[in-house]
mmCIF file of C-alpha atoms in Angstrom:
data_model
loop_
_atom_site.group_PDB
_atom_site.id
_atom_site.type_symbol
_atom_site.label_atom_id
_atom_site.label_comp_id
_atom_site.label_asym_id
_atom_site.label_seq_id
_atom_site.Cartn_x
_atom_site.Cartn_y
_atom_site.Cartn_z
ATOM 1 C CA MET A 1 9.888 19.555 0.431
ATOM 2 C CA ALA A 2 9.583 20.940 3.415
ATOM 3 C CA ILE A 3 8.115 19.907 7.179
ATOM 4 C CA ALA A 4 4.994 20.316 7.552
ATOM 5 C CA ASN A 5 5.050 23.458 10.901
ATOM 6 C CA ASN A 6 2.943 22.930 13.222
ATOM 7 C CA THR A 7 -0.207 24.358 10.752
ATOM 8 C CA LYS A 8 -3.756 22.416 11.239
ATOM 9 C CA LYS A 9 -4.862 20.407 7.985
ATOM 10 C CA THR A 10 -7.193 21.470 6.260
ATOM 11 C CA ARG A 11 -9.717 18.731 5.689
ATOM 12 C CA GLY A 12 -10.816 17.141 2.308
ATOM 13 C CA PRO A 13 -13.758 16.684 0.839
ATOM 14 C CA SER A 14 -14.289 13.065 2.665
ATOM 15 C CA GLN A 15 -14.486 13.463 6.423
ATOM 16 C CA THR A 16 -13.742 10.167 6.646
ATOM 17 C CA ALA A 17 -10.949 9.751 9.416
ATOM 18 C CA PRO A 18 -13.462 11.261 12.667
ATOM 19 C CA ALA A 19 -13.293 8.881 15.469
ATOM 20 C CA GLY A 20 -16.394 6.115 14.756
ATOM 21 C CA TYR A 21 -19.242 5.476 11.852
ATOM 22 C CA LYS A 22 -22.012 5.491 13.458
ATOM 23 C CA GLY A 23 -21.383 5.958 16.799
ATOM 24 C CA LYS A 24 -20.633 2.085 16.095
ATOM 25 C CA ASN A 25 -17.144 -0.479 17.020
ATOM 26 C CA GLN A 26 -15.034 -0.104 13.764
ATOM 27 C CA ALA A 27 -12.427 -3.742 13.548
ATOM 28 C CA PHE A 28 -9.462 -2.843 10.686
ATOM 29 C CA LEU A 29 -8.421 -5.526 8.773
ATOM 30 C CA ASP A 30 -5.491 -6.307 6.463
ATOM 31 C CA ALA A 31 -4.826 -10.049 5.033
ATOM 32 C CA GLU A 32 -1.601 -11.695 3.091
ATOM 33 C CA TYR A 33 -2.770 -14.328 -0.521
ATOM 34 C CA LEU A 34 -1.088 -16.300 -1.936
ATOM 35 C CA SER A 35 -2.379 -14.885 -5.831
ATOM 36 C CA ALA A 36 -0.803 -16.769 -8.454
ATOM 37 C CA ARG A 37 -1.748 -18.796 -11.946
ATOM 38 C CA TYR A 38 -3.481 -22.241 -11.550
ATOM 39 C CA ARG A 39 -3.726 -24.357 -14.275
ATOM 40 C CA LYS A 40 -6.469 -22.414 -16.735
ATOM 41 C CA GLY A 41 -7.882 -20.242 -14.341
ATOM 42 C CA SER A 42 -6.642 -19.254 -11.473
ATOM 43 C CA ILE A 43 -5.871 -18.256 -7.846
ATOM 44 C CA GLU A 44 -6.197 -15.998 -4.399
ATOM 45 C CA ASP A 45 -6.199 -17.649 -1.455
ATOM 46 C CA VAL A 46 -6.433 -15.833 1.877
ATOM 47 C CA ILE A 47 -2.551 -16.676 3.466
ATOM 48 C CA SER A 48 -3.293 -15.309 7.487
ATOM 49 C CA VAL A 49 -4.892 -12.624 8.517
ATOM 50 C CA GLY A 50 -4.877 -10.141 11.583
ATOM 51 C CA MET A 51 -7.927 -7.687 12.746
ATOM 52 C CA ILE A 52 -7.908 -5.005 15.066
ATOM 53 C CA ILE A 53 -11.524 -4.563 17.018
ATOM 54 C CA THR A 54 -11.737 -0.773 18.679
ATOM 55 C CA ASN A 55 -14.884 1.269 19.606
ATOM 56 C CA PRO A 56 -16.022 4.702 18.085
ATOM 57 C CA ALA A 57 -12.961 6.520 19.413
ATOM 58 C CA HIS A 58 -10.358 3.484 17.938
ATOM 59 C CA GLN A 59 -9.698 2.510 21.607
ATOM 60 C CA GLU A 60 -8.621 -0.874 21.092
ATOM 61 C CA LEU A 61 -11.211 -3.925 22.356
ATOM 62 C CA ASP A 62 -9.071 -8.115 21.112
ATOM 63 C CA ARG A 63 -7.285 -8.218 17.937
ATOM 64 C CA TYR A 64 -6.925 -11.302 16.125
ATOM 65 C CA TYR A 65 -4.200 -12.849 13.330
ATOM 66 C CA SER A 66 -3.945 -16.430 11.845
ATOM 67 C CA THR A 67 -2.518 -17.960 9.091
ATOM 68 C CA VAL A 68 -4.594 -19.584 6.711
ATOM 69 C CA ARG A 69 -4.386 -23.405 5.697
ATOM 70 C CA LEU A 70 -3.449 -23.191 1.673
ATOM 71 C CA ARG A 71 -6.125 -25.566 -0.128
ATOM 72 C CA PRO A 72 -4.388 -29.459 -1.578
ATOM 73 C CA GLY A 73 -2.462 -28.659 -4.281
ATOM 74 C CA HIS A 74 -1.817 -25.084 -4.146
ATOM 75 C CA LYS A 75 1.803 -23.920 -2.662
ATOM 76 C CA LEU A 76 2.992 -20.320 -1.971
ATOM 77 C CA THR A 77 6.156 -19.082 -5.207
ATOM 78 C CA PRO A 78 9.045 -18.124 -3.587
ATOM 79 C CA LEU A 79 8.247 -13.992 -3.817
ATOM 80 C CA ILE A 80 4.975 -14.507 -1.865
ATOM 81 C CA THR A 81 7.091 -16.355 1.061
ATOM 82 C CA GLU A 82 10.201 -13.636 0.964
ATOM 83 C CA LEU A 83 7.653 -10.834 0.881
ATOM 84 C CA THR A 84 5.386 -12.420 3.839
ATOM 85 C CA GLY A 85 7.559 -14.514 5.617
ATOM 86 C CA LEU A 86 5.005 -16.996 5.815
ATOM 87 C CA THR A 87 6.620 -20.321 3.927
ATOM 88 C CA ASN A 88 4.370 -24.046 2.601
ATOM 89 C CA ASP A 89 5.729 -25.415 6.478
ATOM 90 C CA ASP A 90 4.039 -22.291 8.499
ATOM 91 C CA LEU A 91 1.045 -23.686 5.820
ATOM 92 C CA GLU A 92 0.679 -26.750 5.971
ATOM 93 C CA PHE A 93 -1.346 -27.294 10.025
ATOM 94 C CA ALA A 94 -2.439 -23.847 9.965
ATOM 95 C CA PRO A 95 -6.356 -24.159 10.547
ATOM 96 C CA GLU A 96 -8.748 -24.051 8.011
ATOM 97 C CA TYR A 97 -10.155 -20.876 5.984
ATOM 98 C CA GLU A 98 -14.105 -22.253 7.395
ATOM 99 C CA ASP A 99 -12.764 -21.879 10.946
ATOM 100 C CA VAL A 100 -10.314 -18.910 10.770
ATOM 101 C CA MET A 101 -13.964 -17.188 8.403
ATOM 102 C CA THR A 102 -16.312 -18.626 11.383
ATOM 103 C CA GLU A 103 -13.951 -16.911 14.329
ATOM 104 C CA LEU A 104 -13.743 -13.740 13.143
ATOM 105 C CA ILE A 105 -17.391 -13.258 12.534
ATOM 106 C CA ALA A 106 -17.979 -14.120 16.404
ATOM 107 C CA LEU A 107 -15.375 -11.213 17.108
ATOM 108 C CA ILE A 108 -17.791 -9.102 14.530
ATOM 109 C CA LYS A 109 -20.699 -10.222 16.342
ATOM 110 C CA LYS A 110 -19.441 -10.250 19.793
ATOM 111 C CA TYR A 111 -18.029 -6.547 19.121
ATOM 112 C CA GLN A 112 -21.679 -5.244 17.118
ATOM 113 C CA VAL A 113 -18.565 -4.551 14.352
ATOM 114 C CA GLY A 114 -20.310 -1.391 12.359
ATOM 115 C CA LYS A 115 -17.637 -1.426 9.728
ATOM 116 C CA ILE A 116 -14.406 -3.869 8.812
ATOM 117 C CA CYS A 117 -11.587 -1.261 7.382
ATOM 118 C CA VAL A 118 -9.747 -2.492 4.410
ATOM 119 C CA TRP A 119 -7.141 -0.592 2.479
ATOM 120 C CA GLY A 120 -7.331 -1.894 -0.989
ATOM 121 C CA GLY A 121 -7.692 -4.085 -2.118
ATOM 122 C CA ASP A 122 -8.447 -6.432 -0.081
ATOM 123 C CA LYS A 123 -12.450 -6.679 -0.212
ATOM 124 C CA ASN A 124 -12.116 -7.715 -3.613
ATOM 125 C CA SER A 125 -9.151 -10.464 -2.582
ATOM 126 C CA PHE A 126 -11.624 -11.561 0.086
ATOM 127 C CA GLN A 127 -14.675 -11.647 -2.068
ATOM 128 C CA ARG A 128 -12.619 -13.683 -5.140
ATOM 129 C CA ASP A 129 -11.772 -16.701 -2.062
ATOM 130 C CA PHE A 130 -14.808 -16.760 -1.351
ATOM 131 C CA GLU A 131 -16.243 -18.067 -4.570
ATOM 132 C CA SER A 132 -13.891 -20.497 -5.390
ATOM 133 C CA ARG A 133 -15.209 -22.736 -1.922
ATOM 134 C CA ASN A 134 -17.427 -25.019 -1.786
ATOM 135 C CA LEU A 135 -19.100 -23.855 1.696
ATOM 136 C CA ASP A 136 -21.971 -24.755 3.388
ATOM 137 C CA LYS A 137 -24.760 -23.066 3.465
ATOM 138 C CA PRO A 138 -25.419 -21.332 6.840
ATOM 139 C CA LEU A 139 -21.230 -20.150 6.974
ATOM 140 C CA LYS A 140 -21.609 -19.314 3.412
ATOM 141 C CA ARG A 141 -24.031 -16.420 4.551
ATOM 142 C CA SER A 142 -22.103 -15.525 7.109
ATOM 143 C CA VAL A 143 -18.939 -15.431 4.618
ATOM 144 C CA GLY A 144 -21.057 -13.522 2.398
ATOM 145 C CA LYS A 145 -22.355 -10.909 5.152
ATOM 146 C CA PHE A 146 -18.865 -10.306 6.767
ATOM 147 C CA ILE A 147 -17.551 -9.428 3.018
ATOM 148 C CA SER A 148 -19.967 -6.714 1.987
ATOM 149 C CA THR A 149 -19.502 -4.829 5.939
ATOM 150 C CA ILE A 150 -15.713 -4.671 4.517
ATOM 151 C CA GLU A 151 -15.004 -1.336 3.164
ATOM 152 C CA ASN A 152 -12.058 0.570 1.102
ATOM 153 C CA ILE A 153 -11.156 3.441 3.166
ATOM 154 C CA GLN A 154 -8.027 3.999 0.789
ATOM 155 C CA LYS A 155 -9.512 6.432 -1.532
ATOM 156 C CA GLU A 156 -11.701 8.513 1.127
ATOM 157 C CA VAL A 157 -7.919 8.604 3.669
ATOM 158 C CA SER A 158 -6.158 9.479 0.676
ATOM 159 C CA LEU A 159 -8.711 12.376 -0.588
ATOM 160 C CA ASP A 160 -9.155 13.823 3.473
ATOM 161 C CA VAL A 161 -5.257 14.045 4.044
ATOM 162 C CA THR A 162 -4.392 15.695 0.486
ATOM 163 C CA GLY A 163 -6.912 18.221 0.220
ATOM 164 C CA GLY A 164 -8.650 16.086 -2.665
ATOM 165 C CA LEU A 165 -5.280 15.463 -4.731
ATOM 166 C CA ASP A 166 -4.743 11.928 -4.262
ATOM 167 C CA ALA A 167 -6.834 9.014 -3.384
ATOM 168 C CA ASN A 168 -4.716 6.116 -3.597
ATOM 169 C CA LEU A 169 -1.301 6.797 -1.353
ATOM 170 C CA SER A 170 -0.450 3.567 -0.528
ATOM 171 C CA LEU A 171 -0.222 2.083 3.274
ATOM 172 C CA ALA A 172 3.983 2.962 3.242
ATOM 173 C CA ASP A 173 2.909 6.542 2.153
ATOM 174 C CA MET A 174 0.493 7.457 4.415
ATOM 175 C CA LYS A 175 2.990 5.764 6.832
ATOM 176 C CA THR A 176 5.106 8.321 6.166
ATOM 177 C CA ILE A 177 2.743 10.680 6.134
ATOM 178 C CA CYS A 178 1.760 10.210 9.732
ATOM 179 C CA GLY A 179 5.755 9.239 10.826
ATOM 180 C CA LEU A 180 5.769 5.779 11.108
ATOM 181 C CA GLY A 181 8.149 5.543 9.152
ATOM 182 C CA GLY A 182 7.596 4.065 5.335
ATOM 183 C CA ILE A 183 8.179 0.345 5.460
ATOM 184 C CA VAL A 184 5.170 -1.491 5.087
ATOM 185 C CA GLU A 185 5.430 -5.400 6.274
ATOM 186 C CA HIS A 186 3.156 -7.942 5.525
ATOM 187 C CA ASN A 187 2.243 -9.034 7.743
ATOM 188 C CA ALA A 188 -1.669 -9.135 8.178
ATOM 189 C CA LEU A 189 -1.534 -7.907 12.389
ATOM 190 C CA SER A 190 1.434 -5.542 11.316
ATOM 191 C CA ASP A 191 -0.409 -3.549 8.460
ATOM 192 C CA ALA A 192 -3.805 -3.953 10.574
ATOM 193 C CA GLU A 193 -1.934 -1.705 13.360
ATOM 194 C CA ASP A 194 -0.493 0.617 10.776
ATOM 195 C CA MET A 195 -4.222 1.342 9.272
ATOM 196 C CA LEU A 196 -5.467 2.060 12.873
ATOM 197 C CA ASN A 197 -2.359 3.888 14.026
ATOM 198 C CA CYS A 198 -2.470 6.850 11.110
ATOM 199 C CA ILE A 199 -6.266 6.677 11.432
ATOM 200 C CA ARG A 200 -5.579 7.931 14.793
ATOM 201 C CA ILE A 201 -2.703 10.369 13.645
ATOM 202 C CA ILE A 202 -5.620 11.680 10.960
ATOM 203 C CA GLU A 203 -7.443 12.740 14.151
ATOM 204 C CA GLN A 204 -5.488 14.370 15.912
ATOM 205 C CA ASP A 205 -3.648 16.177 13.198
ATOM 206 C CA LYS A 206 -0.458 15.272 13.968
ATOM 207 C CA MET A 207 0.344 13.950 10.915
ATOM 208 C CA VAL A 208 4.622 14.596 10.287
ATOM 209 C CA TYR A 209 4.066 15.733 6.777
ATOM 210 C CA ASP A 210 2.127 17.477 4.822
ATOM 211 C CA GLY A 211 0.113 15.733 2.274
ATOM 212 C CA MET A 212 -0.867 17.821 -0.524
ATOM 213 C CA LYS A 213 3.167 18.205 -0.701
ATOM 214 C CA ALA A 214 3.372 14.449 -0.771
ATOM 215 C CA ALA A 215 0.953 14.632 -3.136
ATOM 216 C CA GLU A 216 2.737 16.664 -5.217
ATOM 217 C CA TYR A 217 5.272 14.774 -5.371
ATOM 218 C CA LYS A 218 3.945 11.953 -6.570
ATOM 219 C CA ARG A 219 2.224 12.729 -9.291
ATOM 220 C CA PHE A 220 5.817 14.625 -10.014
ATOM 221 C CA ARG A 221 7.204 11.501 -10.064
ATOM 222 C CA GLY A 222 5.078 9.456 -11.834
ATOM 223 C CA GLU A 223 5.069 11.284 -14.696
ATOM 224 C CA TYR A 224 8.891 11.392 -15.040
ATOM 225 C CA VAL A 225 8.693 7.848 -14.497
ATOM 226 C CA LYS A 226 6.313 7.815 -17.053
ATOM 227 C CA ASN A 227 9.187 9.854 -19.278
ATOM 228 C CA ARG A 228 12.354 8.747 -18.308
ATOM 229 C CA SER A 229 13.873 6.161 -21.678
ATOM 230 C CA PHE A 230 17.253 5.423 -19.758
ATOM 231 C CA ASP A 231 17.985 3.675 -16.579
ATOM 232 C CA ASP A 232 20.302 0.488 -16.863
ATOM 233 C CA PHE A 233 23.915 1.020 -17.412
ATOM 234 C CA ASP A 234 24.063 -3.231 -18.137
ATOM 235 C CA GLU A 235 20.943 -2.966 -21.019
ATOM 236 C CA ASP A 236 21.812 0.644 -22.298
ATOM 237 C CA ARG A 237 25.432 0.507 -22.347
ATOM 238 C CA GLU A 238 25.623 1.010 -26.076
ATOM 239 C CA PHE A 239 23.803 4.416 -26.058
ATOM 240 C CA ILE A 240 27.124 6.545 -23.716
ATOM 241 C CA ILE A 241 28.709 8.309 -25.628
ATOM 242 C CA ASP A 242 31.258 11.052 -24.991
ATOM 243 C CA SER A 243 30.544 14.318 -26.029
ATOM 244 C CA GLN A 244 31.678 17.995 -25.875
ATOM 245 C CA VAL A 245 28.429 19.049 -27.880
ATOM 246 C CA GLY A 246 26.370 16.700 -25.264
ATOM 247 C CA GLU A 247 28.784 19.021 -22.138
ATOM 248 C CA ARG A 248 27.775 22.042 -23.966
ATOM 249 C CA PHE A 249 23.983 21.054 -24.343
ATOM 250 C CA LEU A 250 23.408 19.845 -20.808
ATOM 251 C CA GLU A 251 24.949 22.630 -18.827
ATOM 252 C CA GLU A 252 22.623 25.226 -20.918
ATOM 253 C CA ILE A 253 19.430 23.227 -20.421
ATOM 254 C CA ILE A 254 21.226 22.498 -16.801
ATOM 255 C CA SER A 255 20.203 26.733 -17.513
ATOM 256 C CA ARG A 256 17.406 27.331 -18.202
ATOM 257 C CA GLY A 257 15.216 24.608 -15.505
ATOM 258 C CA PHE A 258 14.926 21.657 -16.797
ATOM 259 C CA GLU A 259 14.412 20.134 -13.239
ATOM 260 C CA ASN A 260 11.378 22.468 -12.583
ATOM 261 C CA ASN A 261 8.606 19.952 -15.395
ATOM 262 C CA PRO A 262 8.671 16.304 -14.808
ATOM 263 C CA LYS A 263 9.115 15.362 -18.483
ATOM 264 C CA THR A 264 12.241 17.512 -18.623
ATOM 265 C CA LYS A 265 13.634 16.581 -15.800
ATOM 266 C CA ALA A 266 13.280 12.501 -17.523
ATOM 267 C CA PHE A 267 15.187 14.239 -20.863
ATOM 268 C CA LEU A 268 17.897 16.197 -18.214
ATOM 269 C CA ASP A 269 18.331 13.349 -16.237
ATOM 270 C CA ASP A 270 18.512 10.217 -20.121
ATOM 271 C CA LEU A 271 21.032 12.707 -21.794
ATOM 272 C CA LYS A 272 22.677 12.388 -17.893
ATOM 273 C CA PHE A 273 22.534 8.571 -18.800
ATOM 274 C CA ILE A 274 23.794 9.324 -22.256
ATOM 275 C CA LEU A 275 27.187 11.340 -21.109
ATOM 276 C CA GLY A 276 28.134 9.008 -18.561
ATOM 277 C CA LYS A 277 26.858 11.020 -15.424
ATOM 278 C CA ASP A 278 26.074 9.142 -12.787
ATOM 279 C CA ASN A 279 22.624 7.586 -13.678
ATOM 280 C CA VAL A 280 19.087 9.388 -11.701
ATOM 281 C CA TYR A 281 16.940 7.353 -9.904
ATOM 282 C CA MET A 282 14.047 9.764 -8.326
ATOM 283 C CA GLY A 283 13.213 7.972 -5.989
ATOM 284 C CA THR A 284 9.338 6.818 -4.187
ATOM 285 C CA PHE A 285 7.741 9.060 -1.144
ATOM 286 C CA SER A 286 8.634 6.852 1.294
ATOM 287 C CA GLU A 287 12.712 6.935 -0.775
ATOM 288 C CA MET A 288 12.853 10.349 -0.606
ATOM 289 C CA MET A 289 11.781 11.040 3.240
ATOM 290 C CA GLU A 290 13.751 8.145 3.842
ATOM 291 C CA GLU A 291 16.500 9.527 2.043
ATOM 292 C CA LYS A 292 16.055 12.803 3.619
ATOM 293 C CA GLY A 293 16.093 11.327 7.325
ATOM 294 C CA ILE A 294 13.010 13.078 7.657
ATOM 295 C CA ILE A 295 11.500 8.983 8.461
ATOM 296 C CA ASN A 296 14.060 6.273 10.096
#
């Protein structure tokens, strides 16, 4: 794949990226969660929130970040600590959920925000957490209205950027296309800022990589991964053989262009594995771009 050569992006069907939302201010919000099984049910506690408020031209007006105290008896799992960098000690004396939401709502009202943009399932996660809490009626109404203002822009922006080919670009994919690197920090404020910066770049048609080609790569890789059978030397070592017949067969199918189709490429790479060749890993879009030295 190659870098786009200063060509104007063909917009997809959504037109989400252009500035503003009916001329109103916007907020870009991200949150981290404790998602886990708990006793006989499950929990989805908000553990940190980051938000940046902008005017319709997406110039920053204000920003907010806070961790959120866990409910009694709830503890972070090692995986969530590894992912977010947050610890149980960090959250032990963090602000209460009610205080954090009160501050967020006050900012939304102060700047008359018309839409709170999130990337992915934050609205659903916020809703599940909200429904599990016993809030006072005034705050309950305010938080409910706050959540109703949240809009997941992932689908619309993804379709816009990929010319309708992909509705589910991850934030890492989007950052890669925009030339911001492929790492998502899982810090609520940093991720909110990344989302905002991607929107700014899209609006200015300054994406580094062709979104349609990114979607094509993702689609190819998805089909390829689904059809791979052997990719772990520890688990599949017993299937490795030394076969001259296999070597000749491998040469023949390579000559037939099997790498151009995801299903046949998966078969080809499985055969290489069985014959004791180096195991092939087809990286994600962001990993592929990093490997080629296109992103840092």
